[in-house]
Short mmCIF file of C-alpha atoms and ligand atoms in Angstrom, two decimals:
data_model
loop_
_atom_site.label_atom_id
_atom_site.label_comp_id
_atom_site.label_asym_id
_atom_site.label_seq_id
_atom_site.Cartn_x
_atom_site.Cartn_y
_atom_site.Cartn_z
CA MET A 1 73.34 124.87 152.58
CA ASN A 2 76.82 126.37 153.05
CA LYS A 3 78.85 127.06 149.93
CA THR A 4 82.05 125.12 149.28
CA VAL A 5 85.46 126.32 148.10
CA ILE A 6 88.52 124.35 147.00
CA ILE A 7 91.84 126.15 147.43
CA THR A 8 94.97 124.57 146.01
CA GLY A 9 98.25 124.96 147.89
CA ALA A 10 96.37 126.17 150.96
CA ALA A 11 98.56 124.89 153.79
CA LYS A 12 100.72 128.02 153.86
CA GLY A 13 101.32 131.49 152.45
CA ILE A 14 98.63 133.19 150.39
CA GLY A 15 96.52 130.03 150.07
CA ARG A 16 96.34 129.61 153.86
CA GLU A 17 95.01 133.13 154.33
CA ILE A 18 92.46 132.62 151.53
CA ALA A 19 91.29 129.44 153.31
CA ILE A 20 90.85 131.30 156.61
CA LYS A 21 88.99 134.14 154.89
CA PHE A 22 86.48 131.80 153.19
CA ALA A 23 86.04 129.64 156.30
CA LYS A 24 85.27 132.72 158.42
CA SER A 25 82.66 133.70 155.80
CA GLY A 26 80.82 130.41 156.34
CA TYR A 27 82.19 128.34 153.44
CA ASN A 28 83.11 124.67 153.68
CA VAL A 29 86.79 124.72 152.77
CA CYS A 30 88.88 122.04 151.06
CA ILE A 31 92.49 122.77 152.00
CA ASN A 32 94.59 121.13 149.29
CA TYR A 33 98.27 120.54 149.99
CA ASN A 34 101.05 118.63 148.29
CA THR A 35 104.07 118.32 150.62
CA SER A 36 103.12 120.51 153.64
CA GLU A 37 101.09 117.91 155.55
CA LYS A 38 102.01 119.24 159.01
CA LYS A 39 101.02 122.80 158.09
CA ALA A 40 97.74 121.58 156.55
CA LYS A 41 96.90 119.71 159.76
CA GLU A 42 97.78 122.79 161.84
CA LEU A 43 95.47 124.95 159.73
CA LYS A 44 92.67 122.39 160.05
CA SER A 45 93.10 122.48 163.86
CA VAL A 46 92.87 126.29 163.86
CA LEU A 47 89.63 126.16 161.85
CA ASP A 48 88.26 123.32 164.02
CA LEU A 49 88.87 125.39 167.17
CA LEU A 50 86.87 128.21 165.61
CA GLY A 51 84.05 125.76 164.80
CA LEU A 52 84.59 126.25 161.03
CA SER A 53 84.04 123.57 158.39
CA SER A 54 87.03 122.17 156.47
CA ILE A 55 88.81 119.09 155.17
CA ILE A 56 92.44 118.69 154.18
CA TYR A 57 93.35 116.75 151.04
CA GLN A 58 96.78 115.76 149.70
CA ALA A 59 96.98 115.98 145.91
CA ASP A 60 99.68 117.03 143.50
CA VAL A 61 97.70 119.32 141.20
CA SER A 62 99.77 118.20 138.21
CA ASN A 63 98.44 114.63 138.67
CA ARG A 64 94.95 114.30 137.13
CA GLU A 65 94.04 111.10 138.96
CA GLN A 66 94.83 112.65 142.34
CA VAL A 67 92.90 115.79 141.39
CA ASP A 68 89.84 113.78 140.25
CA ASN A 69 89.89 111.88 143.56
CA MET A 70 90.07 115.18 145.46
CA ILE A 71 87.08 116.59 143.60
CA ASP A 72 85.11 113.36 144.26
CA THR A 73 85.96 113.57 147.97
CA VAL A 74 84.85 117.21 148.18
CA LEU A 75 81.54 116.38 146.47
CA ASN A 76 80.96 113.32 148.70
CA THR A 77 81.68 115.42 151.80
CA PHE A 78 80.07 118.78 151.06
CA HIS A 79 77.79 118.01 148.02
CA SER A 80 78.72 121.17 146.06
CA ILE A 81 81.65 123.09 144.60
CA ASP A 82 80.88 126.81 144.38
CA VAL A 83 84.34 128.33 144.18
CA VAL A 84 87.70 127.07 142.91
CA VAL A 85 90.86 128.99 143.77
CA ASN A 86 93.88 127.83 141.76
CA ASN A 87 96.63 129.13 144.01
CA ALA A 88 99.30 126.38 143.94
CA GLY A 89 102.52 127.56 142.38
CA ILE A 90 106.29 127.33 142.35
CA CYS A 91 108.94 129.86 141.39
CA GLU A 92 112.46 129.61 140.04
CA TYR A 93 115.22 132.19 139.51
CA LYS A 94 117.54 131.31 136.64
CA LEU A 95 119.10 132.94 133.64
CA PHE A 96 117.17 131.96 130.51
CA ASN A 97 120.26 130.24 129.08
CA ASP A 98 120.53 128.03 132.18
CA LEU A 99 116.90 126.90 132.02
CA THR A 100 116.47 123.25 131.10
CA GLU A 101 113.55 121.57 129.39
CA ALA A 102 112.86 119.81 132.70
CA ASP A 103 112.70 123.18 134.53
CA LEU A 104 110.15 124.50 132.07
CA GLN A 105 108.14 121.26 132.12
CA ARG A 106 107.99 121.32 135.95
CA MET A 107 106.69 124.89 135.86
CA ILE A 108 104.11 124.04 133.18
CA ASN A 109 103.00 120.92 135.08
CA THR A 110 102.41 122.76 138.35
CA SER A 111 101.05 126.06 137.17
CA ILE A 112 99.30 125.45 133.84
CA MET A 113 98.41 121.75 134.06
CA GLY A 114 97.52 122.18 137.75
CA THR A 115 95.05 124.96 136.94
CA PHE A 116 93.71 123.00 133.96
CA ASN A 117 93.26 119.77 135.97
CA VAL A 118 91.48 121.25 138.99
CA THR A 119 89.29 123.57 136.93
CA GLN A 120 88.23 120.97 134.36
CA SER A 121 87.57 118.29 136.94
CA ALA A 122 85.41 120.63 139.08
CA LEU A 123 83.54 121.86 135.99
CA LYS A 124 82.87 118.38 134.58
CA LYS A 125 81.87 116.78 137.85
CA TYR A 126 79.69 119.58 139.21
CA MET A 127 79.93 123.24 138.24
CA ILE A 128 78.69 123.11 134.62
CA HIS A 129 75.52 121.23 135.64
CA ASN A 130 74.97 123.59 138.57
CA LYS A 131 75.19 126.65 136.27
CA CYS A 132 76.71 128.83 138.96
CA GLY A 133 80.08 129.44 140.51
CA SER A 134 83.38 131.30 140.48
CA ILE A 135 86.88 130.37 139.48
CA VAL A 136 89.74 132.55 140.71
CA ASN A 137 93.19 131.88 139.30
CA ILE A 138 96.32 133.26 140.95
CA SER A 139 98.78 134.72 138.46
CA SER A 140 101.41 137.39 139.22
CA ILE A 141 102.48 140.85 138.10
CA TRP A 142 105.33 138.97 136.38
CA GLY A 143 102.75 137.29 134.15
CA MET A 144 101.63 140.80 133.14
CA VAL A 145 104.94 142.58 132.63
CA GLY A 146 107.61 139.82 132.70
CA SER A 147 110.48 139.38 135.14
CA SER A 148 114.15 139.05 134.30
CA MET A 149 115.56 135.66 135.45
CA GLU A 150 112.01 134.34 135.81
CA VAL A 151 111.17 133.54 132.20
CA ASN A 152 109.56 130.19 133.00
CA TYR A 153 107.55 131.63 135.92
CA SER A 154 106.45 134.66 133.86
CA THR A 155 105.51 132.37 130.95
CA SER A 156 103.33 130.17 133.13
CA LYS A 157 101.67 133.14 134.87
CA ALA A 158 100.93 134.83 131.51
CA ALA A 159 99.37 131.55 130.34
CA ILE A 160 97.09 131.58 133.38
CA ILE A 161 95.79 134.99 132.27
CA GLY A 162 95.13 133.78 128.71
CA MET A 163 93.46 130.60 129.92
CA SER A 164 91.24 132.55 132.32
CA LYS A 165 90.06 135.10 129.74
CA ALA A 166 89.21 132.42 127.17
CA LEU A 167 87.43 130.34 129.79
CA ALA A 168 85.50 133.38 131.04
CA LYS A 169 84.05 133.75 127.53
CA GLU A 170 83.23 130.04 127.28
CA LEU A 171 81.68 129.78 130.74
CA GLY A 172 79.71 133.04 130.74
CA PRO A 173 76.58 131.33 129.36
CA SER A 174 76.85 128.82 132.24
CA ASN A 175 76.82 131.70 134.75
CA ILE A 176 80.34 130.85 135.95
CA THR A 177 82.81 133.70 136.40
CA VAL A 178 86.54 133.30 135.83
CA ASN A 179 88.91 135.97 137.09
CA VAL A 180 92.58 136.39 137.81
CA VAL A 181 94.30 137.85 140.85
CA ALA A 182 97.84 138.91 139.95
CA PRO A 183 99.67 139.86 143.16
CA GLY A 184 102.79 141.97 143.43
CA ALA A 185 105.51 140.94 145.90
CA ILE A 186 103.88 139.34 148.95
CA ASP A 187 105.56 138.37 152.21
CA THR A 188 105.60 134.54 152.01
CA ASP A 189 108.14 131.70 151.76
CA MET A 190 108.24 132.34 148.01
CA ASN A 191 110.30 135.50 148.66
CA ALA A 192 112.36 134.04 151.53
CA ASN A 193 115.51 133.87 149.38
CA PHE A 194 115.72 137.65 148.96
CA SER A 195 118.03 139.48 151.39
CA GLU A 196 116.77 142.33 153.57
CA SER A 197 118.56 144.91 151.42
CA GLU A 198 117.10 143.43 148.21
CA MET A 199 113.62 143.64 149.74
CA ARG A 200 114.26 147.25 150.87
CA GLU A 201 115.35 148.18 147.33
CA PHE A 202 112.22 146.58 145.94
CA CYS A 203 110.03 148.43 148.48
CA ASP A 204 111.54 151.74 147.37
CA GLU A 205 110.02 151.14 143.92
CA ILE A 206 106.52 150.40 145.27
CA PRO A 207 104.32 153.53 145.45
CA LEU A 208 102.63 152.28 148.64
CA GLY A 209 106.11 151.70 150.09
CA ARG A 210 105.73 148.18 151.41
CA ILE A 211 105.64 144.53 150.46
CA GLY A 212 102.14 143.07 150.36
CA LYS A 213 100.65 140.93 153.11
CA VAL A 214 98.71 137.71 152.51
CA GLU A 215 95.60 139.55 153.77
CA ASP A 216 95.95 142.01 150.85
CA ILE A 217 95.35 139.12 148.44
CA ALA A 218 92.82 137.00 150.35
CA GLY A 219 90.27 139.83 150.53
CA VAL A 220 90.37 140.38 146.77
CA VAL A 221 89.97 136.65 146.04
CA LYS A 222 87.02 136.43 148.41
CA PHE A 223 85.42 139.50 146.82
CA LEU A 224 85.64 137.96 143.33
CA ALA A 225 83.66 134.97 144.59
CA CYS A 226 80.93 136.94 146.33
CA ASP A 227 77.46 137.92 145.05
CA GLU A 228 78.46 141.58 144.58
CA ALA A 229 81.02 140.44 141.97
CA ARG A 230 78.63 138.37 139.79
CA TYR A 231 79.04 140.83 136.86
CA ILE A 232 82.85 140.67 136.95
CA THR A 233 84.42 138.05 134.67
CA GLY A 234 87.56 137.73 132.55
CA GLN A 235 89.30 140.41 134.60
CA VAL A 236 92.82 140.64 135.98
CA ILE A 237 92.89 142.37 139.38
CA SER A 238 96.38 143.17 140.57
CA PRO A 239 96.89 144.03 144.25
CA ASN A 240 100.50 145.21 143.94
CA GLY A 241 100.95 148.46 145.88
CA GLY A 242 100.99 150.38 142.60
CA ILE A 243 104.24 148.95 141.19
CA VAL A 244 102.39 147.92 138.03
CA MET A 245 99.61 150.23 136.77
P1 NAP B 301 104.24 129.50 148.99
O1 NAP B 301 104.10 129.89 150.42
O2 NAP B 301 105.52 128.94 148.51
O3 NAP B 301 103.04 128.52 148.63
C1 NAP B 301 102.99 127.82 147.43
C2 NAP B 301 101.93 126.75 147.58
O4 NAP B 301 101.80 126.03 146.37
C3 NAP B 301 102.27 125.73 148.67
O5 NAP B 301 101.17 125.61 149.54
C4 NAP B 301 102.49 124.44 147.91
O6 NAP B 301 102.00 123.28 148.58
C5 NAP B 301 101.65 124.67 146.69
N1 NAP B 301 102.08 123.79 145.59
C6 NAP B 301 103.20 123.85 144.85
N2 NAP B 301 103.24 122.84 143.96
C7 NAP B 301 102.08 122.13 144.15
C8 NAP B 301 101.53 120.97 143.55
N3 NAP B 301 102.17 120.34 142.54
N4 NAP B 301 100.33 120.52 143.99
C9 NAP B 301 99.66 121.16 144.98
N5 NAP B 301 100.16 122.26 145.61
C10 NAP B 301 101.35 122.73 145.19
O7 NAP B 301 104.00 130.77 148.06
P2 NAP B 301 102.84 131.87 148.00
O8 NAP B 301 103.53 133.16 147.91
O9 NAP B 301 101.83 131.64 149.04
O10 NAP B 301 102.25 131.56 146.54
C11 NAP B 301 100.88 131.27 146.29
C12 NAP B 301 100.55 131.67 144.88
O11 NAP B 301 100.71 133.10 144.73
C13 NAP B 301 101.46 131.05 143.82
O12 NAP B 301 100.72 130.71 142.67
C14 NAP B 301 102.43 132.18 143.49
O13 NAP B 301 103.00 132.05 142.22
C15 NAP B 301 101.52 133.38 143.60
N6 NAP B 301 102.22 134.64 143.80
C16 NAP B 301 102.99 134.85 144.87
C17 NAP B 301 103.65 136.08 145.01
C18 NAP B 301 104.54 136.38 146.18
O14 NAP B 301 105.25 137.40 146.12
N7 NAP B 301 104.55 135.59 147.23
C19 NAP B 301 103.48 137.07 144.03
C20 NAP B 301 102.66 136.81 142.95
C21 NAP B 301 102.02 135.60 142.83
P3 NAP B 301 102.91 122.34 149.55
O15 NAP B 301 103.71 123.28 150.41
O16 NAP B 301 101.89 121.55 150.29
O17 NAP B 301 103.77 121.48 148.65
#
């Protein structure tokens, strides 16, 4: 039986590439999206043309009922959940003094509650009983070292690291690994607001001299879910071109 992966926020950017990587490795893929329906359908068509197995599912990861329904649908369709990739995320650039309670709550709801909802639902409904599986949570270098004007983003990404390490300890006896991928700057819509000169300046500080590509992240996520990585848990792997060591 093919293994099954759920990837949140998989219609575009890093999540899309992760979905393609797993699909090409023979996984059944649940492509979760929230607002990018057209892009999710396009991705499904690409995978269909390649003869690869996938479904698309609209769910706001901050909404537990929608998440529970998504997990039920995946189990009814594919009969297992082997890998969960919590990739959905939002960013926001603001001075700390301009941040509102609502800004922080939105960040917490998407990043922390989203990861909590999808992970707990998949664990309760399948993974704990199956005593096998991998959870990969997407954080950021800014969750490791902090970013000026991104206090709420950095806070949420640091929380993902704490949650993952604690959960890795709790789930070890159930043979479920929990790891974090903390990318550096990657070329996606999330960085579309930076000007060319800002990006050039940023590149100058990266030892490998370039912004990351979505492929640089997808390969690491896929590795953490594969058999060769069964002894890796509670780790933070940071593909970042060397900007954070
Ligand atoms: P992106 O292209 O903006 O993608 C973000 C994804 O998150 C979208 O697919 C979006 O879905 C999804 N999403 C947001 N809120 C959601 C919600 N409530 N429910 C379900 N899905 C939701 O950005 P990206 O660069 O690929 O980011 C992917 C992950 O990598 C994020 O966690 C981000 O923080 C992290 N990251 C990115 C970078 C970078 O430089 N790009 C660096 C470090 C970490 P819809 O479009 O369907 O709404």
